Short mmCIF file of C-alpha atoms in Angstrom, two decimals:
data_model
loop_
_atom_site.label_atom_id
_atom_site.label_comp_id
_atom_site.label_asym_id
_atom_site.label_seq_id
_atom_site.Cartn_x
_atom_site.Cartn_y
_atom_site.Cartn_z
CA UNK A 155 -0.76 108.87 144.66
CA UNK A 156 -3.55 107.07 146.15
CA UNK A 157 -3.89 105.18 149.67
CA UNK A 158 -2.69 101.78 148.60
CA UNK A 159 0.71 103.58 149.73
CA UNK A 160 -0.84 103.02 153.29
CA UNK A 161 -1.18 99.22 153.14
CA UNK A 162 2.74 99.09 151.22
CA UNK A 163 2.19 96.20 148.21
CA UNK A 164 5.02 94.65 147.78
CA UNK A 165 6.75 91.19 146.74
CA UNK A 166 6.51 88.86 149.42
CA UNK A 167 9.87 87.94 150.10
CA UNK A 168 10.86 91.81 150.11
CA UNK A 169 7.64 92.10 152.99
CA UNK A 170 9.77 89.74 155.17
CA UNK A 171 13.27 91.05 153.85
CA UNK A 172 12.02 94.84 155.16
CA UNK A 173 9.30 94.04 158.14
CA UNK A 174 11.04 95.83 160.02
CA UNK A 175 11.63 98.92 158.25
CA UNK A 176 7.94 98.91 157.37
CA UNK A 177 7.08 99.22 161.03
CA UNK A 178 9.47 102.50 161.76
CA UNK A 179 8.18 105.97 162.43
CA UNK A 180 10.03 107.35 159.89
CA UNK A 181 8.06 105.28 157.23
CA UNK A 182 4.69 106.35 158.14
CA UNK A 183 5.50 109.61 158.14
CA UNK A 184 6.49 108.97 154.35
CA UNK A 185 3.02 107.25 153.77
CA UNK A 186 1.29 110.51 155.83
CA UNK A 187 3.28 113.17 153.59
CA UNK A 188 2.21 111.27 150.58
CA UNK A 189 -0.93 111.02 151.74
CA UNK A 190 -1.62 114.69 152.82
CA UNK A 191 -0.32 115.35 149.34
CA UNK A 192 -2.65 114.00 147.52
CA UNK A 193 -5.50 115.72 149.37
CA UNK A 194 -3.48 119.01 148.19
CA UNK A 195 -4.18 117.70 144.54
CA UNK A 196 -0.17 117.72 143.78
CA UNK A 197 0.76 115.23 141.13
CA UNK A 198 3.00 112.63 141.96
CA UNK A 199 5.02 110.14 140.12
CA UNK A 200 5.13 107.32 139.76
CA UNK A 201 1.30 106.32 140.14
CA UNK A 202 0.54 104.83 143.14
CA UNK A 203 0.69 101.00 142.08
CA UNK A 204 3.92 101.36 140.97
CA UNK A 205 5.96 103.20 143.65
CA UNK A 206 7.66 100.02 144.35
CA UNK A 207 7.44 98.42 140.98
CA UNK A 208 11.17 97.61 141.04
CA UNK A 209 10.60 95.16 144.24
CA UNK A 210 7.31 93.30 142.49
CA UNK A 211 9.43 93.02 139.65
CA UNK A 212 12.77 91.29 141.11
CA UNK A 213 12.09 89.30 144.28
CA UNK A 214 14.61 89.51 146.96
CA UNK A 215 16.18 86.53 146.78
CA UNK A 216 16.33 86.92 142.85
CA UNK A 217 18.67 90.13 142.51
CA UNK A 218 21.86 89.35 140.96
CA UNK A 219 22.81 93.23 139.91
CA UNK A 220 21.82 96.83 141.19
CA UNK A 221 21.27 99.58 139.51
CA UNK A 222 20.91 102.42 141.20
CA UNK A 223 19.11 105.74 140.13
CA UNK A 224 18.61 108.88 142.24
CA UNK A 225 15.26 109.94 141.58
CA UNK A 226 12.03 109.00 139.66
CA UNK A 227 11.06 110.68 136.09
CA UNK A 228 9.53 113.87 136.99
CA UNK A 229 7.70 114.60 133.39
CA UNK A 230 4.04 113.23 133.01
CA UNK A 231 4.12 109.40 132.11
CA UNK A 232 7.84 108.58 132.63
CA UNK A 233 8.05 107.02 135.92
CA UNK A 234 6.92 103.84 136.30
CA UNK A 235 9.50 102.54 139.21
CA UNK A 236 12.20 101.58 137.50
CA UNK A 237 15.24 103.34 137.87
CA UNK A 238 16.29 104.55 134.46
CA UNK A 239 13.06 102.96 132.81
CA UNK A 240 10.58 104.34 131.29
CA UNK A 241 7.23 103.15 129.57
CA UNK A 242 6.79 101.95 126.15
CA UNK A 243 5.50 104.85 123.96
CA UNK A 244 7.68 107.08 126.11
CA UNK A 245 10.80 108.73 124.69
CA UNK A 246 14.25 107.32 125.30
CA UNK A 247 15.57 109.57 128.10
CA UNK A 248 19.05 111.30 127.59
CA UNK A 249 20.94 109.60 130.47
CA UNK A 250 19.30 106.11 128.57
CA UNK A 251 20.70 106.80 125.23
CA UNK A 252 24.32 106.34 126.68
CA UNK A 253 23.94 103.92 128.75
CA UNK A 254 22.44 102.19 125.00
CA UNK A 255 25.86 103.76 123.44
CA UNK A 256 27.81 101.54 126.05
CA UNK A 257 25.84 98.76 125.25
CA UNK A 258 26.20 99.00 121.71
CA UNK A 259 30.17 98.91 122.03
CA UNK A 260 30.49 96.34 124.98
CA UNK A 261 28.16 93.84 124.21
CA UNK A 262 28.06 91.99 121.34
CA UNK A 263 25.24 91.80 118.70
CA UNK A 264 23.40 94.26 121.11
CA UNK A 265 21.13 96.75 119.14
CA UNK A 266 19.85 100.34 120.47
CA UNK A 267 16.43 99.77 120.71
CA UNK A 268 13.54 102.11 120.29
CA UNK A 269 12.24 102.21 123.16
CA UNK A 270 13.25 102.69 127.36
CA UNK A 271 11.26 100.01 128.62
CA UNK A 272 13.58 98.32 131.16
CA UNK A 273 11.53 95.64 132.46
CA UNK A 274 13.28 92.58 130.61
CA UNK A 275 16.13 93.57 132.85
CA UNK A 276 14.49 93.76 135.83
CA UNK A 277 12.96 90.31 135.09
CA UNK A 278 16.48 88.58 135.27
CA UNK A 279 17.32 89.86 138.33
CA UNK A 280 18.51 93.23 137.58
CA UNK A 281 17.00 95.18 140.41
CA UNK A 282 16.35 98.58 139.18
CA UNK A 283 16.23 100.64 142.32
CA UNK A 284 15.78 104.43 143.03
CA UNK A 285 16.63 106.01 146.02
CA UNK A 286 13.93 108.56 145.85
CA UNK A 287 10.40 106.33 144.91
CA UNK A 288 8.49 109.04 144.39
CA UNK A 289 8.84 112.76 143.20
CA UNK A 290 6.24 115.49 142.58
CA UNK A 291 5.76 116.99 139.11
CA UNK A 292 8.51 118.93 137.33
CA UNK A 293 10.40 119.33 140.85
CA UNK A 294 13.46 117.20 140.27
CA UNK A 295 14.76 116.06 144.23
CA UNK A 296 11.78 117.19 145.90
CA UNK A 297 11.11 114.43 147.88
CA UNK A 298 14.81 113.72 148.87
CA UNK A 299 14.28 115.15 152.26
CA UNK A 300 10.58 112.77 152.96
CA UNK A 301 12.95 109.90 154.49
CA UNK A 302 13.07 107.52 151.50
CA UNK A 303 16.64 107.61 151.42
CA UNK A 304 16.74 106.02 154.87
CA UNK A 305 14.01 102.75 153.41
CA UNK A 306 16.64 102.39 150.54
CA UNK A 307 19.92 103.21 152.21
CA UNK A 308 18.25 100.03 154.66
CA UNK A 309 17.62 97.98 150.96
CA UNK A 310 20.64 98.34 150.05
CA UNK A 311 22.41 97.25 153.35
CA UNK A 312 19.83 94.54 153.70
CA UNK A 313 21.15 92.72 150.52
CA UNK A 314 25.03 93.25 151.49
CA UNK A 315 24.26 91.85 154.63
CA UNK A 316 21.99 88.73 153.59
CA UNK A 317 22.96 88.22 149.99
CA UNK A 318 26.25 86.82 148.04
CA UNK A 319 27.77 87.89 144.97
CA UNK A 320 25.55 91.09 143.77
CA UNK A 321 27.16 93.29 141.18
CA UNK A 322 26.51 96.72 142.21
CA UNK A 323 26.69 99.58 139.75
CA UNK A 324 27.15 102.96 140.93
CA UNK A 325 27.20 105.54 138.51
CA UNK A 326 27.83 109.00 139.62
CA UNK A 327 28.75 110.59 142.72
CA UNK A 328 25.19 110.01 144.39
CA UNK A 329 25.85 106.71 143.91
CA UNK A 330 28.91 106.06 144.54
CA UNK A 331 28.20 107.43 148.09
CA UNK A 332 26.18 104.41 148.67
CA UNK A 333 29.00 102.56 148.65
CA UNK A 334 29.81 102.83 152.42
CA UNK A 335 26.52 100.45 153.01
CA UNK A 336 28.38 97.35 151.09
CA UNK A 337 30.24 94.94 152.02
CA UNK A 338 32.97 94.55 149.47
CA UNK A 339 34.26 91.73 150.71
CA UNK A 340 31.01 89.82 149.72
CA UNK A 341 29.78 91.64 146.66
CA UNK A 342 31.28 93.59 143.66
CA UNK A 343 31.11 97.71 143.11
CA UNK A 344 31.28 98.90 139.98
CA UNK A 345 31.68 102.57 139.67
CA UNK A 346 31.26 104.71 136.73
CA UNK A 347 30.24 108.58 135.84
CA UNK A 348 26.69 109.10 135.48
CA UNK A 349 25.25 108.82 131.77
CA UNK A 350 23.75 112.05 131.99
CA UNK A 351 24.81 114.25 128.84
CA UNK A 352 26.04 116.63 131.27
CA UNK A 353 29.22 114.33 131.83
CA UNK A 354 29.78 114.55 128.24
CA UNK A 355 30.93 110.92 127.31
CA UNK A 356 32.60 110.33 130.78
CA UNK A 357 30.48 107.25 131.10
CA UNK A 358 31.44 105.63 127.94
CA UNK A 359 34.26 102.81 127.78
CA UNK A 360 33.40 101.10 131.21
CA UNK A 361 32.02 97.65 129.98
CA UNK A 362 29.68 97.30 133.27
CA UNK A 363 27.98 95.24 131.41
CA UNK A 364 30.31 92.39 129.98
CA UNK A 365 32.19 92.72 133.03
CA UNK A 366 28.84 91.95 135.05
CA UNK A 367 28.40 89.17 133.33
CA UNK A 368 31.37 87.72 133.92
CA UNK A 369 31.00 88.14 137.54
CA UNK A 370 27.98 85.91 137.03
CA UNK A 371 29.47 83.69 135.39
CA UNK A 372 32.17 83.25 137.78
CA UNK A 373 29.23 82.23 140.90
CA UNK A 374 27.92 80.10 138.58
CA UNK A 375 24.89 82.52 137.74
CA UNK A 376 22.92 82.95 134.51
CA UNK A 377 24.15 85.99 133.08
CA UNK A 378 21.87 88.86 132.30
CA UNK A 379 20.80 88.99 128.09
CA UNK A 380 20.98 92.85 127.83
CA UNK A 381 19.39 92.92 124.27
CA UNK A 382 16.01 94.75 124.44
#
């Protein structure tokens, strides 16, 4: 972590989108712990630069689909925040590999690829959000309680409220809980089991992806080209 946390870079039109949230106590209390963290030499992911990677990446007024993840990568050189996503060089996660098994069987021509680098997505419009941005080494949830969940709890409501047509895709019960902050008269849930091997192949069979695009297609959107 380093202080550029304290002067939040983000996308433009997410600055406006979130002005307010950026002026609550609750979020400099996040920046403070963060802060006083570092000074305690604990490692943090992702780096600094990237803690809101998935915003710089898909503009507010740009996201057709969300993704959402719980937390961050907690292994060295993993994170780079993008839920799901990981750096090229960096091995495919678990949870990854079947959502590239669903691909493989609901979209056509698509090929597993070698790598978990997500960012092609992102680039389309496929906002790839965590609700946890940050996470310390090797301690899976442990900044759950920090007050991130109530900046990305106010994300997601933001786009339900001001936004048409986004294809959300909740997979898991963590996600699915999120569901309460949409407005399903305007947007569409998708809800799956997590990918996570530990749901054995519960996640397989739910063609999110074809059925996303369709969606798109239907509001007379671009669809998304899910080949990596």
């Amino acid at each position: 972590m380093d202080n550029k946390v304290t002067s939040v870079q983000i996308e433009e039109s997410w600055k406006i989108a979130l002005k307010e949230e950026f002026a609550k106590p609750y979020f400099g209390q996040i920046k403070q712990f963060l802060v006083e963290q570092k000074k305690l030499n604990k490692t943090i992911y992702p780096p600094g630069p990237l803690i809101f990677n998935a915003f710089n990446t898909t503009p507010f007024n740009e996201v057709k689909i969300v993704i959402l993840g719980q937390d961050p990568y907690h292994g060295p050189g993993q994170a780079h925040g993008l839920s799901f996503s990981v750096p090229m060089g960096v091995r495919v996660p678990a949870s990854l590999r079947n959502v590239y098994k669903e691909l493989v069987d609901d979209i056509e021509g698509f090929e597993k690829p070698n790598h978990g680098h997500l960012v092609s997505w992102a680039n389309q419009g496929v906002f790839l959000l965590n609700a946890m941005l940050t996470v310390e080494h090797k301690k899976a949830g442990s900044h759950k309680k920090i007050g991130w969940q109530h900046f990305t709890n106010a994300v997601i409501k933001k786009l339900s409220d001001e936004q048409e047509g986004i294809i959300f895709m909740l997979w898991g019960n963590f996600a699915k809980q999120k569901k309460e902050l949409i407005d399903t008269d305007r947007h569409h849930v998708l809800e799956a089991t997590h990918p996570s091997p530990l749901a054995g192949n519960a996640f397989l069979g739910n063609k999110h992806f074809s059925t996303a695009n369709q969606l798109l297609k239907a509001q007379g959107k671009t669809p998304i080209d899910w080949k990596l």
